[in-house]
Amino acid sequence: MVLRIFGLSLVVTVLSLGVAFLYGGPTALVLCILLAILEISLSFDNAVINATILEKMSEFWQKIFLTIGILIAVFGMRLIFPLAIVWVTAGLNPVQAFDLALNPPANDAEFFPDGSPSYETLLTDAHPQIAAFGGMFLAMLFLNFILAERELTWLSWLERPLAKVGKLEMAAVVIAGIGLILVAEFLADSDDRSTVLLAGLIGMVVYIAVNGLGNMFHVEEHAEGAAGGPSTLAKATGKAGFFLFLYLEVLDASFSFDGVIGAFAITSDPIIIALGLGLIGAMFVRSITIYLVRKGTLSEYVFLEHGAHWAIGALALILMVSIGVHVNEIVTGLIGVAFIGAAVVSSIRRNRKEGESEKTLTSEPTPVA
């Protein structure tokens, strides 16, 4: 089963590394490997969250996300998105932006000899807006999970008090909004404050809209299915699946921001970035997502979803802080891995304790009447 799930990713990896070697020799090959490792380490929590949402989708919409959705992730976010930023910020057409990306300054300076900014510089200059949008979207996702009251808690000493705070109506919006104002006021440059506020508000609105539509049709699915029969249920499931698909695409985009920006610390070549981040990295994230769903890992390791959401909260915080302070990509990746790893260990310990409790109960002698 493992080979069947990860087989395509392995094939894509070999082909991508081969293309990278033919494109730029050993240097390009090494850069491609580094980018793939960066993407996988940064996106493991993304795979966990994807799996939790995919479990709620019909088989049809699961296949749509794992095919069309992955293509959007590979080519849209890892190749087209950086180019689109350059089109907008530099006023270039797509052909000029792509040519600028493929022909960086010979001395790797921030500007060309004629004074025009490089592709990397233009993309880096757009980081505050990108980080504000992605950070607020992920912050809303984290807050809506962690402020909800639930029977099973992982970090109970912290999650239970936060659940009490969550009883305040629109608590997530209030906390996220205060955070956005503080970041814009104290971390963003004076020239970027308005754009950071606008981008952050758009991130919040997009989350509320897409998540709200998904929840609305998910409720209709159960309500109509009880009275309307199978055909109505199938139609409602289609609507719910469509909005969950949109939600996953925006979520993947938000997760991708740090990886795309971080990639420019390694290389500014869009071809190498597309091969390393897009093809290899995104394909492995896809395979990990499928593995989690097919193996029922989320039900076996009950704290894994909690760990993933705490990793999302950390990533959202890092994105917002990075507006004013550079955060090393290694730190970002290790924090996510640390939360996921701790959640897995906690789940194993809980399963072991439950197993011992069941053995104790079954081994107790039956009282004689």
mmCIF file of C-alpha atoms in Angstrom:
data_model
loop_
_atom_site.group_PDB
_atom_site.id
_atom_site.type_symbol
_atom_site.label_atom_id
_atom_site.label_comp_id
_atom_site.label_asym_id
_atom_site.label_seq_id
_atom_site.Cartn_x
_atom_site.Cartn_y
_atom_site.Cartn_z
ATOM 1 C CA MET A 1 0.000 0.000 0.000
ATOM 2 C CA VAL A 2 2.825 2.383 0.876
ATOM 3 C CA LEU A 3 4.521 1.819 -2.474
ATOM 4 C CA ARG A 4 1.230 2.331 -4.317
ATOM 5 C CA ILE A 5 0.592 5.631 -2.536
ATOM 6 C CA PHE A 6 4.126 7.024 -2.768
ATOM 7 C CA GLY A 7 5.069 5.381 -6.084
ATOM 8 C CA LEU A 8 3.984 8.295 -8.273
ATOM 9 C CA SER A 9 5.797 10.772 -6.038
ATOM 10 C CA LEU A 10 9.011 8.751 -6.312
ATOM 11 C CA VAL A 11 8.715 8.628 -10.102
ATOM 12 C CA VAL A 12 8.070 12.391 -10.269
ATOM 13 C CA THR A 13 11.038 12.976 -7.967
ATOM 14 C CA VAL A 14 13.432 11.011 -10.188
ATOM 15 C CA LEU A 15 12.179 12.727 -13.346
ATOM 16 C CA SER A 16 12.312 16.190 -11.756
ATOM 17 C CA LEU A 17 15.851 15.673 -10.491
ATOM 18 C CA GLY A 18 16.833 14.504 -13.949
ATOM 19 C CA VAL A 19 15.339 17.610 -15.546
ATOM 20 C CA ALA A 20 17.073 19.800 -12.949
ATOM 21 C CA PHE A 21 20.433 18.184 -13.746
ATOM 22 C CA LEU A 22 19.946 18.641 -17.498
ATOM 23 C CA TYR A 23 18.795 22.217 -16.940
ATOM 24 C CA GLY A 24 21.569 23.438 -14.653
ATOM 25 C CA GLY A 25 23.978 20.625 -13.878
ATOM 26 C CA PRO A 26 24.973 19.445 -10.369
ATOM 27 C CA THR A 27 24.266 22.861 -8.821
ATOM 28 C CA ALA A 28 20.657 22.836 -10.001
ATOM 29 C CA LEU A 29 20.300 19.234 -8.815
ATOM 30 C CA VAL A 30 21.425 20.114 -5.272
ATOM 31 C CA LEU A 31 19.207 23.227 -5.185
ATOM 32 C CA CYS A 32 16.222 21.155 -6.291
ATOM 33 C CA ILE A 33 16.815 18.624 -3.496
ATOM 34 C CA LEU A 34 17.113 21.410 -0.886
ATOM 35 C CA LEU A 35 13.865 23.011 -2.072
ATOM 36 C CA ALA A 36 12.034 19.690 -1.957
ATOM 37 C CA ILE A 37 13.191 19.083 1.630
ATOM 38 C CA LEU A 38 12.149 22.642 2.559
ATOM 39 C CA GLU A 39 8.666 22.184 1.101
ATOM 40 C CA ILE A 40 8.036 18.795 2.714
ATOM 41 C CA SER A 41 9.204 19.965 6.148
ATOM 42 C CA LEU A 42 7.085 23.134 5.951
ATOM 43 C CA SER A 43 3.983 21.400 4.602
ATOM 44 C CA PHE A 44 3.574 18.300 6.773
ATOM 45 C CA ASP A 45 1.016 20.111 8.912
ATOM 46 C CA ASN A 46 -0.683 21.117 5.660
ATOM 47 C CA ALA A 47 -1.032 17.435 4.762
ATOM 48 C CA VAL A 48 -2.609 16.659 8.144
ATOM 49 C CA ILE A 49 -5.178 19.439 7.773
ATOM 50 C CA ASN A 50 -5.866 18.416 4.174
ATOM 51 C CA ALA A 51 -6.536 14.872 5.388
ATOM 52 C CA THR A 52 -9.022 16.025 8.048
ATOM 53 C CA ILE A 53 -10.991 17.926 5.401
ATOM 54 C CA LEU A 54 -10.715 15.246 2.699
ATOM 55 C CA GLU A 55 -12.313 12.737 5.058
ATOM 56 C CA LYS A 56 -15.474 14.882 4.958
ATOM 57 C CA MET A 57 -15.578 14.976 1.147
ATOM 58 C CA SER A 58 -17.109 12.485 -1.236
ATOM 59 C CA GLU A 59 -14.820 10.226 -3.257
ATOM 60 C CA PHE A 60 -15.471 12.350 -6.350
ATOM 61 C CA TRP A 61 -14.311 15.589 -4.707
ATOM 62 C CA GLN A 62 -11.364 13.812 -3.132
ATOM 63 C CA LYS A 63 -10.221 12.807 -6.609
ATOM 64 C CA ILE A 64 -10.808 16.348 -7.910
ATOM 65 C CA PHE A 65 -8.602 17.832 -5.205
ATOM 66 C CA LEU A 66 -5.898 15.187 -5.562
ATOM 67 C CA THR A 67 -5.697 15.786 -9.332
ATOM 68 C CA ILE A 68 -6.839 19.258 -10.396
ATOM 69 C CA GLY A 69 -6.157 20.718 -6.961
ATOM 70 C CA ILE A 70 -2.578 19.462 -6.975
ATOM 71 C CA LEU A 71 -2.026 20.866 -10.474
ATOM 72 C CA ILE A 72 -3.188 24.253 -9.207
ATOM 73 C CA ALA A 73 -0.825 23.911 -6.252
ATOM 74 C CA VAL A 74 2.122 22.923 -8.453
ATOM 75 C CA PHE A 75 1.778 25.360 -11.326
ATOM 76 C CA GLY A 76 -0.458 28.013 -9.792
ATOM 77 C CA MET A 77 1.240 28.712 -6.479
ATOM 78 C CA ARG A 78 4.813 27.646 -7.230
ATOM 79 C CA LEU A 79 5.186 29.119 -10.733
ATOM 80 C CA ILE A 80 2.328 31.434 -11.765
ATOM 81 C CA PHE A 81 1.848 33.119 -8.368
ATOM 82 C CA PRO A 82 5.408 34.542 -8.082
ATOM 83 C CA LEU A 83 5.243 35.692 -11.702
ATOM 84 C CA ALA A 84 1.838 37.297 -11.108
ATOM 85 C CA ILE A 85 3.253 39.318 -8.217
ATOM 86 C CA VAL A 86 5.990 40.618 -10.496
ATOM 87 C CA TRP A 87 3.436 41.454 -13.216
ATOM 88 C CA VAL A 88 1.434 43.538 -10.766
ATOM 89 C CA THR A 89 4.211 45.216 -8.780
ATOM 90 C CA ALA A 90 6.524 45.976 -11.712
ATOM 91 C CA GLY A 91 3.912 46.657 -14.365
ATOM 92 C CA LEU A 92 5.426 44.024 -16.666
ATOM 93 C CA ASN A 93 3.573 41.707 -19.002
ATOM 94 C CA PRO A 94 3.826 37.927 -18.397
ATOM 95 C CA VAL A 95 6.551 37.392 -21.011
ATOM 96 C CA GLN A 96 8.705 40.192 -19.581
ATOM 97 C CA ALA A 97 8.243 38.891 -16.022
ATOM 98 C CA PHE A 98 9.269 35.374 -17.035
ATOM 99 C CA ASP A 99 12.295 36.731 -18.902
ATOM 100 C CA LEU A 100 13.239 38.763 -15.831
ATOM 101 C CA ALA A 101 13.006 35.629 -13.679
ATOM 102 C CA LEU A 102 15.170 33.577 -16.034
ATOM 103 C CA ASN A 103 17.821 36.271 -16.415
ATOM 104 C CA PRO A 104 18.852 37.535 -12.970
ATOM 105 C CA PRO A 105 21.724 40.038 -12.579
ATOM 106 C CA ALA A 106 25.122 38.479 -13.194
ATOM 107 C CA ASN A 107 26.445 39.677 -9.824
ATOM 108 C CA ASP A 108 23.292 38.559 -8.006
ATOM 109 C CA ALA A 109 22.703 42.133 -6.829
ATOM 110 C CA GLU A 110 19.297 43.516 -6.010
ATOM 111 C CA PHE A 111 19.251 45.719 -9.100
ATOM 112 C CA PHE A 112 20.314 45.429 -12.710
ATOM 113 C CA PRO A 113 23.018 47.764 -14.018
ATOM 114 C CA ASP A 114 20.319 49.991 -15.519
ATOM 115 C CA GLY A 115 18.742 50.448 -12.066
ATOM 116 C CA SER A 116 15.675 48.246 -12.609
ATOM 117 C CA PRO A 117 14.881 45.836 -9.743
ATOM 118 C CA SER A 118 15.487 42.113 -10.086
ATOM 119 C CA TYR A 119 12.741 39.458 -10.000
ATOM 120 C CA GLU A 120 13.759 38.393 -6.492
ATOM 121 C CA THR A 121 13.691 41.979 -5.235
ATOM 122 C CA LEU A 122 10.213 42.602 -6.638
ATOM 123 C CA LEU A 123 8.857 39.441 -5.045
ATOM 124 C CA THR A 124 10.540 40.158 -1.712
ATOM 125 C CA ASP A 125 9.095 43.682 -1.690
ATOM 126 C CA ALA A 126 5.610 42.156 -1.904
ATOM 127 C CA HIS A 127 6.269 39.973 1.170
ATOM 128 C CA PRO A 128 4.380 42.162 3.704
ATOM 129 C CA GLN A 129 1.098 41.898 1.777
ATOM 130 C CA ILE A 130 1.584 38.177 1.099
ATOM 131 C CA ALA A 131 2.439 37.445 4.734
ATOM 132 C CA ALA A 132 -0.507 39.506 6.020
ATOM 133 C CA PHE A 133 -3.024 37.671 3.831
ATOM 134 C CA GLY A 134 -1.660 34.191 4.513
ATOM 135 C CA GLY A 135 -1.009 34.888 8.186
ATOM 136 C CA MET A 136 -4.537 36.113 8.875
ATOM 137 C CA PHE A 137 -6.160 33.275 6.927
ATOM 138 C CA LEU A 138 -4.173 30.691 8.897
ATOM 139 C CA ALA A 139 -4.731 32.578 12.152
ATOM 140 C CA MET A 140 -8.496 32.386 11.639
ATOM 141 C CA LEU A 141 -8.228 28.658 10.935
ATOM 142 C CA PHE A 142 -6.187 28.112 14.109
ATOM 143 C CA LEU A 143 -8.377 30.291 16.327
ATOM 144 C CA ASN A 144 -11.648 28.742 15.167
ATOM 145 C CA PHE A 145 -10.284 25.315 16.057
ATOM 146 C CA ILE A 146 -8.592 26.136 19.337
ATOM 147 C CA LEU A 147 -11.412 28.348 20.701
ATOM 148 C CA ALA A 148 -14.037 25.655 20.123
ATOM 149 C CA GLU A 149 -15.171 23.582 23.093
ATOM 150 C CA ARG A 150 -14.369 19.887 22.615
ATOM 151 C CA GLU A 151 -14.309 16.761 24.764
ATOM 152 C CA LEU A 152 -10.817 15.679 23.743
ATOM 153 C CA THR A 153 -8.043 18.169 24.408
ATOM 154 C CA TRP A 154 -4.289 17.824 23.930
ATOM 155 C CA LEU A 155 -2.699 20.734 25.812
ATOM 156 C CA SER A 156 -5.586 20.767 28.284
ATOM 157 C CA TRP A 157 -4.019 23.351 30.611
ATOM 158 C CA LEU A 158 -4.168 25.825 27.713
ATOM 159 C CA GLU A 159 -6.929 24.574 25.410
ATOM 160 C CA ARG A 160 -9.659 24.485 28.061
ATOM 161 C CA PRO A 161 -9.212 28.127 29.155
ATOM 162 C CA LEU A 162 -9.090 29.132 25.489
ATOM 163 C CA ALA A 163 -12.356 27.266 24.886
ATOM 164 C CA LYS A 164 -13.943 29.407 27.608
ATOM 165 C CA VAL A 165 -12.694 32.520 25.803
ATOM 166 C CA GLY A 166 -14.248 31.102 22.642
ATOM 167 C CA LYS A 167 -17.706 31.418 24.182
ATOM 168 C CA LEU A 168 -17.421 35.130 23.447
ATOM 169 C CA GLU A 169 -19.224 35.735 20.160
ATOM 170 C CA MET A 170 -16.805 36.342 17.242
ATOM 171 C CA ALA A 171 -13.830 35.792 19.569
ATOM 172 C CA ALA A 172 -11.625 34.591 16.700
ATOM 173 C CA VAL A 173 -12.329 37.728 14.669
ATOM 174 C CA VAL A 174 -11.636 39.976 17.672
ATOM 175 C CA ILE A 175 -8.305 38.301 18.510
ATOM 176 C CA ALA A 176 -7.178 38.135 14.882
ATOM 177 C CA GLY A 177 -8.185 41.750 14.288
ATOM 178 C CA ILE A 178 -6.258 42.988 17.324
ATOM 179 C CA GLY A 179 -3.224 41.023 16.184
ATOM 180 C CA LEU A 180 -3.414 42.531 12.699
ATOM 181 C CA ILE A 181 -3.617 46.083 14.095
ATOM 182 C CA LEU A 182 -0.605 45.492 16.362
ATOM 183 C CA VAL A 183 1.465 44.043 13.521
ATOM 184 C CA ALA A 184 0.582 46.900 11.163
ATOM 185 C CA GLU A 185 1.374 49.472 13.848
ATOM 186 C CA PHE A 186 4.596 48.093 15.302
ATOM 187 C CA LEU A 187 6.139 45.748 12.713
ATOM 188 C CA ALA A 188 5.180 47.069 9.280
ATOM 189 C CA ASP A 189 7.017 49.981 7.687
ATOM 190 C CA SER A 190 5.034 53.201 7.531
ATOM 191 C CA ASP A 191 4.730 52.831 3.740
ATOM 192 C CA ASP A 192 3.312 49.299 4.076
ATOM 193 C CA ARG A 193 0.818 49.788 6.914
ATOM 194 C CA SER A 194 -2.249 50.378 4.781
ATOM 195 C CA THR A 195 -1.481 47.501 2.411
ATOM 196 C CA VAL A 196 -0.756 45.152 5.327
ATOM 197 C CA LEU A 197 -4.082 46.062 6.945
ATOM 198 C CA LEU A 198 -5.952 45.621 3.667
ATOM 199 C CA ALA A 199 -4.277 42.303 2.819
ATOM 200 C CA GLY A 200 -4.888 40.995 6.348
ATOM 201 C CA LEU A 201 -8.562 41.983 6.232
ATOM 202 C CA ILE A 202 -8.924 40.260 2.860
ATOM 203 C CA GLY A 203 -7.393 37.115 4.357
ATOM 204 C CA MET A 204 -9.932 37.189 7.195
ATOM 205 C CA VAL A 205 -12.852 37.838 4.837
ATOM 206 C CA VAL A 206 -11.798 35.025 2.484
ATOM 207 C CA TYR A 207 -11.603 32.566 5.381
ATOM 208 C CA ILE A 208 -14.990 33.603 6.797
ATOM 209 C CA ALA A 209 -16.644 33.472 3.356
ATOM 210 C CA VAL A 210 -15.253 30.138 2.152
ATOM 211 C CA ASN A 211 -15.536 28.412 5.524
ATOM 212 C CA GLY A 212 -19.026 29.801 6.052
ATOM 213 C CA LEU A 213 -20.253 28.618 2.663
ATOM 214 C CA GLY A 214 -18.837 25.168 3.284
ATOM 215 C CA ASN A 215 -20.531 24.931 6.687
ATOM 216 C CA MET A 216 -23.822 26.220 5.289
ATOM 217 C CA PHE A 217 -24.052 23.595 2.581
ATOM 218 C CA HIS A 218 -22.764 20.919 4.927
ATOM 219 C CA VAL A 219 -25.711 21.620 7.215
ATOM 220 C CA GLU A 220 -28.118 21.617 4.279
ATOM 221 C CA GLU A 221 -26.745 18.229 3.262
ATOM 222 C CA HIS A 222 -27.977 16.632 6.500
ATOM 223 C CA ALA A 223 -31.216 18.602 6.690
ATOM 224 C CA GLU A 224 -32.283 17.967 3.108
ATOM 225 C CA GLY A 225 -31.017 14.401 3.057
ATOM 226 C CA ALA A 226 -33.383 13.418 5.852
ATOM 227 C CA ALA A 227 -36.459 14.595 3.973
ATOM 228 C CA GLY A 228 -35.438 14.920 0.364
ATOM 229 C CA GLY A 229 -34.090 11.479 -0.482
ATOM 230 C CA PRO A 230 -30.877 10.372 -2.157
ATOM 231 C CA SER A 231 -30.965 12.756 -5.117
ATOM 232 C CA THR A 232 -31.189 15.842 -2.905
ATOM 233 C CA LEU A 233 -28.461 14.433 -0.674
ATOM 234 C CA ALA A 234 -26.165 13.927 -3.674
ATOM 235 C CA LYS A 235 -26.792 17.486 -4.885
ATOM 236 C CA ALA A 236 -26.088 18.939 -1.440
ATOM 237 C CA THR A 237 -22.956 16.830 -1.135
ATOM 238 C CA GLY A 238 -21.803 18.266 -4.446
ATOM 239 C CA LYS A 239 -22.217 21.818 -3.151
ATOM 240 C CA ALA A 240 -20.503 20.971 0.121
ATOM 241 C CA GLY A 241 -17.689 19.248 -1.759
ATOM 242 C CA PHE A 242 -17.224 22.216 -4.086
ATOM 243 C CA PHE A 243 -16.869 24.723 -1.257
ATOM 244 C CA LEU A 244 -14.597 22.392 0.693
ATOM 245 C CA PHE A 245 -12.499 22.150 -2.484
ATOM 246 C CA LEU A 246 -12.279 25.958 -2.661
ATOM 247 C CA TYR A 247 -11.431 26.046 1.025
ATOM 248 C CA LEU A 248 -8.604 23.540 0.516
ATOM 249 C CA GLU A 249 -7.208 25.524 -2.416
ATOM 250 C CA VAL A 250 -7.086 28.773 -0.426
ATOM 251 C CA LEU A 251 -5.644 26.870 2.521
ATOM 252 C CA ASP A 252 -2.922 25.359 0.347
ATOM 253 C CA ALA A 253 -2.152 28.800 -1.056
ATOM 254 C CA SER A 254 -1.764 30.207 2.454
ATOM 255 C CA PHE A 255 0.566 27.375 3.408
ATOM 256 C CA SER A 256 2.565 27.900 0.215
ATOM 257 C CA PHE A 257 3.439 31.547 0.861
ATOM 258 C CA ASP A 258 6.247 30.857 3.313
ATOM 259 C CA GLY A 259 7.694 28.129 1.114
ATOM 260 C CA VAL A 260 7.679 30.259 -2.032
ATOM 261 C CA ILE A 261 9.216 33.246 -0.266
ATOM 262 C CA GLY A 262 11.690 31.037 1.580
ATOM 263 C CA ALA A 263 12.762 29.432 -1.681
ATOM 264 C CA PHE A 264 14.328 32.706 -2.777
ATOM 265 C CA ALA A 265 16.841 32.345 0.036
ATOM 266 C CA ILE A 266 18.090 29.321 -1.912
ATOM 267 C CA THR A 267 17.541 30.318 -5.554
ATOM 268 C CA SER A 268 15.534 32.785 -7.629
ATOM 269 C CA ASP A 269 15.306 30.523 -10.684
ATOM 270 C CA PRO A 270 11.574 29.852 -11.281
ATOM 271 C CA ILE A 271 12.293 26.573 -13.071
ATOM 272 C CA ILE A 272 14.220 25.128 -10.114
ATOM 273 C CA ILE A 273 11.575 26.439 -7.708
ATOM 274 C CA ALA A 274 8.800 24.814 -9.761
ATOM 275 C CA LEU A 275 10.682 21.495 -9.846
ATOM 276 C CA GLY A 276 11.701 21.424 -6.184
ATOM 277 C CA LEU A 277 8.745 23.080 -4.449
ATOM 278 C CA GLY A 278 6.075 22.246 -6.978
ATOM 279 C CA LEU A 279 6.605 18.855 -8.512
ATOM 280 C CA ILE A 280 8.607 17.045 -5.824
ATOM 281 C CA GLY A 281 7.384 18.865 -2.699
ATOM 282 C CA ALA A 282 3.715 19.149 -3.617
ATOM 283 C CA MET A 283 3.543 15.553 -4.859
ATOM 284 C CA PHE A 284 4.939 14.225 -1.591
ATOM 285 C CA VAL A 285 2.480 16.363 0.375
ATOM 286 C CA ARG A 286 -0.261 14.821 -1.788
ATOM 287 C CA SER A 287 0.993 11.308 -1.046
ATOM 288 C CA ILE A 288 1.232 11.988 2.690
ATOM 289 C CA THR A 289 -2.345 13.312 2.624
ATOM 290 C CA ILE A 290 -3.608 10.170 0.861
ATOM 291 C CA TYR A 291 -1.682 7.961 3.291
ATOM 292 C CA LEU A 292 -3.233 9.682 6.313
ATOM 293 C CA VAL A 293 -6.744 9.259 4.881
ATOM 294 C CA ARG A 294 -6.383 5.638 3.687
ATOM 295 C CA LYS A 295 -4.616 4.371 6.814
ATOM 296 C CA GLY A 296 -7.023 6.094 9.208
ATOM 297 C CA THR A 297 -4.051 7.716 10.908
ATOM 298 C CA LEU A 298 -6.104 10.620 12.259
ATOM 299 C CA SER A 299 -8.396 8.296 14.207
ATOM 300 C CA GLU A 300 -5.436 6.254 15.465
ATOM 301 C CA TYR A 301 -3.350 9.256 16.524
ATOM 302 C CA VAL A 302 -6.089 11.369 18.059
ATOM 303 C CA PHE A 303 -3.908 14.373 18.922
ATOM 304 C CA LEU A 304 -2.457 14.698 15.426
ATOM 305 C CA GLU A 305 -5.120 17.180 14.345
ATOM 306 C CA HIS A 306 -4.470 19.258 17.472
ATOM 307 C CA GLY A 307 -0.731 19.279 16.778
ATOM 308 C CA ALA A 308 -1.313 20.334 13.173
ATOM 309 C CA HIS A 309 -3.491 23.254 14.252
ATOM 310 C CA TRP A 310 -0.920 24.407 16.802
ATOM 311 C CA ALA A 311 1.673 24.224 14.020
ATOM 312 C CA ILE A 312 -0.664 26.357 11.878
ATOM 313 C CA GLY A 313 -0.945 28.872 14.714
ATOM 314 C CA ALA A 314 2.848 29.024 14.945
ATOM 315 C CA LEU A 315 3.123 29.462 11.164
ATOM 316 C CA ALA A 316 0.529 32.251 11.202
ATOM 317 C CA LEU A 317 2.473 34.021 13.955
ATOM 318 C CA ILE A 318 5.750 33.602 12.065
ATOM 319 C CA LEU A 319 4.225 35.006 8.878
ATOM 320 C CA MET A 320 2.957 38.067 10.720
ATOM 321 C CA VAL A 321 6.241 38.601 12.593
ATOM 322 C CA SER A 322 8.183 38.198 9.330
ATOM 323 C CA ILE A 323 6.575 41.429 8.094
ATOM 324 C CA GLY A 324 9.059 43.286 10.290
ATOM 325 C CA VAL A 325 11.645 40.667 11.306
ATOM 326 C CA HIS A 326 13.303 38.020 9.144
ATOM 327 C CA VAL A 327 12.610 34.484 10.386
ATOM 328 C CA ASN A 328 14.844 31.687 9.137
ATOM 329 C CA GLU A 329 12.961 29.053 7.132
ATOM 330 C CA ILE A 330 14.643 26.276 9.130
ATOM 331 C CA VAL A 331 12.974 27.608 12.286
ATOM 332 C CA THR A 332 9.592 27.625 10.535
ATOM 333 C CA GLY A 333 9.980 24.036 9.388
ATOM 334 C CA LEU A 334 11.269 22.720 12.712
ATOM 335 C CA ILE A 335 8.426 24.285 14.715
ATOM 336 C CA GLY A 336 5.838 22.513 12.573
ATOM 337 C CA VAL A 337 7.675 19.186 12.796
ATOM 338 C CA ALA A 338 8.047 19.611 16.581
ATOM 339 C CA PHE A 339 4.299 20.117 17.116
ATOM 340 C CA ILE A 340 3.402 17.186 14.860
ATOM 341 C CA GLY A 341 5.980 14.919 16.498
ATOM 342 C CA ALA A 342 4.837 15.853 20.018
ATOM 343 C CA ALA A 343 1.213 15.173 19.050
ATOM 344 C CA VAL A 344 2.115 11.730 17.692
ATOM 345 C CA VAL A 345 4.038 10.845 20.880
ATOM 346 C CA SER A 346 1.114 12.019 23.038
ATOM 347 C CA SER A 347 -1.299 9.930 20.943
ATOM 348 C CA ILE A 348 0.855 6.813 21.330
ATOM 349 C CA ARG A 349 1.016 7.286 25.097
ATOM 350 C CA ARG A 350 -2.763 7.753 25.288
ATOM 351 C CA ASN A 351 -3.395 4.630 23.189
ATOM 352 C CA ARG A 352 -1.009 2.647 25.402
ATOM 353 C CA LYS A 353 -2.752 3.786 28.595
ATOM 354 C CA GLU A 354 -6.174 2.934 27.163
ATOM 355 C CA GLY A 355 -4.893 -0.472 26.112
ATOM 356 C CA GLU A 356 -3.570 -1.162 29.606
ATOM 357 C CA SER A 357 -6.868 -0.026 31.134
ATOM 358 C CA GLU A 358 -8.831 -2.401 28.884
ATOM 359 C CA LYS A 359 -6.530 -5.294 29.819
ATOM 360 C CA THR A 360 -7.029 -4.528 33.508
ATOM 361 C CA LEU A 361 -10.805 -4.495 33.136
ATOM 362 C CA THR A 362 -10.927 -7.769 31.178
ATOM 363 C CA SER A 363 -8.539 -9.526 33.587
ATOM 364 C CA GLU A 364 -10.619 -8.711 36.686
ATOM 365 C CA PRO A 365 -12.489 -11.798 37.970
ATOM 366 C CA THR A 366 -16.251 -11.872 37.575
ATOM 367 C CA PRO A 367 -17.950 -11.565 40.993
ATOM 368 C CA VAL A 368 -19.823 -14.692 42.151
ATOM 369 C CA ALA A 369 -23.485 -14.123 42.989
#
